[in-house]
């Protein structure tokens, strides 16, 4: 049996971390403030903060602090993060072709139970 490549395993682990894909998808649209992402994503502020810290630690997201009053903090993709764009777009294409509205509804119904 062939051993799984540790780099591939790490990448898949990171990308499959809950909410990471949606955060990356959001940041592909451009620089965002924390409050904008919090409003656009169905995720708690605390979890969003945790995921952004993880992505920053991995060098995928950059955090820019502007010394204004109040302090303005913006998040954007680093070059490493921007290099994920074709991957994210291919996942979107695959999902558009293979995930049905019925499957999404079933998943939503399961979450309500």
PDB file of C-alpha atoms in Angstrom:
ATOM      1  CA  UNK A   1       0.000   0.000   0.000  1.00  0.00           C
ATOM      2  CA  UNK A   2       1.378   3.377  -1.021  1.00  0.00           C
ATOM      3  CA  UNK A   3       1.964   5.821   1.809  1.00  0.00           C
ATOM      4  CA  UNK A   4       0.084   9.109   1.655  1.00  0.00           C
ATOM      5  CA  UNK A   5       2.292  12.123   0.935  1.00  0.00           C
ATOM      6  CA  UNK A   6       2.650  14.108   4.185  1.00  0.00           C
ATOM      7  CA  UNK A   7       2.429  17.433   2.306  1.00  0.00           C
ATOM      8  CA  UNK A   8      -0.813  16.398   0.621  1.00  0.00           C
ATOM      9  CA  UNK A   9      -2.175  15.139   3.937  1.00  0.00           C
ATOM     10  CA  UNK A  10      -1.342  18.466   5.658  1.00  0.00           C
ATOM     11  CA  UNK A  11      -2.909  20.475   2.810  1.00  0.00           C
ATOM     12  CA  UNK A  12      -6.100  18.400   2.871  1.00  0.00           C
ATOM     13  CA  UNK A  13      -6.259  18.639   6.655  1.00  0.00           C
ATOM     14  CA  UNK A  14      -6.003  22.405   6.487  1.00  0.00           C
ATOM     15  CA  UNK A  15      -8.486  22.848   3.634  1.00  0.00           C
ATOM     16  CA  UNK A  16     -10.972  20.475   5.223  1.00  0.00           C
ATOM     17  CA  UNK A  17     -10.933  22.315   8.553  1.00  0.00           C
ATOM     18  CA  UNK A  18     -14.467  23.526   9.067  1.00  0.00           C
ATOM     19  CA  UNK A  19     -15.099  27.027   7.618  1.00  0.00           C
ATOM     20  CA  UNK A  20     -11.589  27.400   6.125  1.00  0.00           C
ATOM     21  CA  UNK A  21     -12.848  26.870   2.571  1.00  0.00           C
ATOM     22  CA  UNK A  22     -15.597  29.464   2.952  1.00  0.00           C
ATOM     23  CA  UNK A  23     -13.188  31.981   4.481  1.00  0.00           C
ATOM     24  CA  UNK A  24     -10.769  31.478   1.590  1.00  0.00           C
ATOM     25  CA  UNK A  25     -13.637  31.782  -0.912  1.00  0.00           C
ATOM     26  CA  UNK A  26     -14.649  35.075   0.737  1.00  0.00           C
ATOM     27  CA  UNK A  27     -11.083  36.459   0.712  1.00  0.00           C
ATOM     28  CA  UNK A  28     -10.657  35.572  -2.972  1.00  0.00           C
ATOM     29  CA  UNK A  29     -13.101  38.438  -3.572  1.00  0.00           C
ATOM     30  CA  UNK A  30     -10.593  40.855  -2.007  1.00  0.00           C
ATOM     31  CA  UNK A  31      -9.499  42.397   1.263  1.00  0.00           C
ATOM     32  CA  UNK A  32     -12.108  42.214   4.018  1.00  0.00           C
ATOM     33  CA  UNK A  33     -12.577  43.608   7.472  1.00  0.00           C
ATOM     34  CA  UNK A  34     -13.393  41.170  10.243  1.00  0.00           C
ATOM     35  CA  UNK A  35     -16.900  42.609  10.640  1.00  0.00           C
ATOM     36  CA  UNK A  36     -17.600  42.145   6.913  1.00  0.00           C
ATOM     37  CA  UNK A  37     -16.619  38.487   7.035  1.00  0.00           C
ATOM     38  CA  UNK A  38     -18.578  37.954  10.227  1.00  0.00           C
ATOM     39  CA  UNK A  39     -21.680  39.403   8.520  1.00  0.00           C
ATOM     40  CA  UNK A  40     -21.171  37.413   5.310  1.00  0.00           C
ATOM     41  CA  UNK A  41     -20.417  34.008   6.841  1.00  0.00           C
ATOM     42  CA  UNK A  42     -22.658  31.843   9.055  1.00  0.00           C
ATOM     43  CA  UNK A  43     -19.948  31.539  11.709  1.00  0.00           C
ATOM     44  CA  UNK A  44     -19.453  32.941  15.201  1.00  0.00           C
ATOM     45  CA  UNK A  45     -16.958  35.741  15.699  1.00  0.00           C
ATOM     46  CA  UNK A  46     -14.864  33.589  18.007  1.00  0.00           C
ATOM     47  CA  UNK A  47     -14.600  30.730  15.513  1.00  0.00           C
ATOM     48  CA  UNK A  48     -13.883  33.145  12.659  1.00  0.00           C
ATOM     49  CA  UNK A  49     -11.093  34.670  14.732  1.00  0.00           C
ATOM     50  CA  UNK A  50      -9.644  31.213  15.459  1.00  0.00           C
ATOM     51  CA  UNK A  51      -9.705  30.245  11.776  1.00  0.00           C
ATOM     52  CA  UNK A  52      -8.130  33.527  10.677  1.00  0.00           C
ATOM     53  CA  UNK A  53      -5.340  33.029  13.245  1.00  0.00           C
ATOM     54  CA  UNK A  54      -4.764  29.511  11.896  1.00  0.00           C
ATOM     55  CA  UNK A  55      -4.618  30.765   8.301  1.00  0.00           C
ATOM     56  CA  UNK A  56      -2.316  33.609   9.320  1.00  0.00           C
ATOM     57  CA  UNK A  57      -0.005  31.185  11.128  1.00  0.00           C
ATOM     58  CA  UNK A  58       0.101  29.030   7.983  1.00  0.00           C
ATOM     59  CA  UNK A  59       1.055  32.082   5.894  1.00  0.00           C
ATOM     60  CA  UNK A  60      -2.153  31.949   3.846  1.00  0.00           C
ATOM     61  CA  UNK A  61      -3.813  35.073   5.228  1.00  0.00           C
ATOM     62  CA  UNK A  62      -2.245  38.422   6.050  1.00  0.00           C
ATOM     63  CA  UNK A  63      -3.594  40.723   8.739  1.00  0.00           C
ATOM     64  CA  UNK A  64      -3.016  44.449   8.303  1.00  0.00           C
ATOM     65  CA  UNK A  65      -3.572  46.821  11.205  1.00  0.00           C
ATOM     66  CA  UNK A  66      -4.174  50.499  10.514  1.00  0.00           C
ATOM     67  CA  UNK A  67      -3.511  52.971  13.335  1.00  0.00           C
ATOM     68  CA  UNK A  68      -6.751  54.868  13.104  1.00  0.00           C
ATOM     69  CA  UNK A  69      -9.458  55.477  15.626  1.00  0.00           C
ATOM     70  CA  UNK A  70     -11.018  53.063  15.942  1.00  0.00           C
ATOM     71  CA  UNK A  71      -8.239  50.716  14.864  1.00  0.00           C
ATOM     72  CA  UNK A  72      -8.969  49.141  11.480  1.00  0.00           C
ATOM     73  CA  UNK A  73      -7.898  45.563  10.823  1.00  0.00           C
ATOM     74  CA  UNK A  74      -8.138  44.060   7.359  1.00  0.00           C
ATOM     75  CA  UNK A  75      -7.502  40.535   6.145  1.00  0.00           C
ATOM     76  CA  UNK A  76      -6.273  39.521   2.719  1.00  0.00           C
ATOM     77  CA  UNK A  77      -4.737  36.504   1.067  1.00  0.00           C
ATOM     78  CA  UNK A  78      -0.967  36.269   0.923  1.00  0.00           C
ATOM     79  CA  UNK A  79       0.601  35.005  -2.298  1.00  0.00           C
ATOM     80  CA  UNK A  80       0.444  31.515  -0.786  1.00  0.00           C
ATOM     81  CA  UNK A  81      -3.287  32.041  -0.265  1.00  0.00           C
ATOM     82  CA  UNK A  82      -3.832  33.510  -3.727  1.00  0.00           C
ATOM     83  CA  UNK A  83      -2.171  30.408  -5.184  1.00  0.00           C
ATOM     84  CA  UNK A  84      -5.159  28.426  -3.854  1.00  0.00           C
ATOM     85  CA  UNK A  85      -7.542  30.251  -6.210  1.00  0.00           C
ATOM     86  CA  UNK A  86      -7.500  27.595  -8.980  1.00  0.00           C
ATOM     87  CA  UNK A  87      -8.049  24.871  -6.366  1.00  0.00           C
ATOM     88  CA  UNK A  88     -11.020  26.686  -4.821  1.00  0.00           C
ATOM     89  CA  UNK A  89     -12.487  27.437  -8.260  1.00  0.00           C
ATOM     90  CA  UNK A  90     -12.140  23.789  -9.328  1.00  0.00           C
ATOM     91  CA  UNK A  91     -13.906  22.653  -6.146  1.00  0.00           C
ATOM     92  CA  UNK A  92     -16.700  25.129  -6.983  1.00  0.00           C
ATOM     93  CA  UNK A  93     -16.932  23.750 -10.547  1.00  0.00           C
ATOM     94  CA  UNK A  94     -17.036  20.190  -9.241  1.00  0.00           C
ATOM     95  CA  UNK A  95     -19.721  21.129  -6.701  1.00  0.00           C
ATOM     96  CA  UNK A  96     -21.798  22.890  -9.370  1.00  0.00           C
ATOM     97  CA  UNK A  97     -21.723  19.747 -11.489  1.00  0.00           C
ATOM     98  CA  UNK A  98     -22.149  17.099  -8.816  1.00  0.00           C
ATOM     99  CA  UNK A  99     -23.939  18.459  -5.741  1.00  0.00           C
ATOM    100  CA  UNK A 100     -27.696  18.681  -6.151  1.00  0.00           C
ATOM    101  CA  UNK A 101     -30.113  21.042  -4.433  1.00  0.00           C
ATOM    102  CA  UNK A 102     -31.776  17.962  -2.922  1.00  0.00           C
ATOM    103  CA  UNK A 103     -28.499  16.900  -1.283  1.00  0.00           C
ATOM    104  CA  UNK A 104     -28.051  20.355   0.221  1.00  0.00           C
ATOM    105  CA  UNK A 105     -31.627  20.303   1.537  1.00  0.00           C
ATOM    106  CA  UNK A 106     -31.082  16.852   3.110  1.00  0.00           C
ATOM    107  CA  UNK A 107     -27.933  18.121   4.852  1.00  0.00           C
ATOM    108  CA  UNK A 108     -29.774  21.194   6.135  1.00  0.00           C
ATOM    109  CA  UNK A 109     -32.649  19.041   7.383  1.00  0.00           C
ATOM    110  CA  UNK A 110     -30.197  16.748   9.228  1.00  0.00           C
ATOM    111  CA  UNK A 111     -28.632  19.759  10.963  1.00  0.00           C
ATOM    112  CA  UNK A 112     -32.067  20.872  12.200  1.00  0.00           C
ATOM    113  CA  UNK A 113     -32.759  17.478  13.834  1.00  0.00           C
TER     114      UNK A 113
END
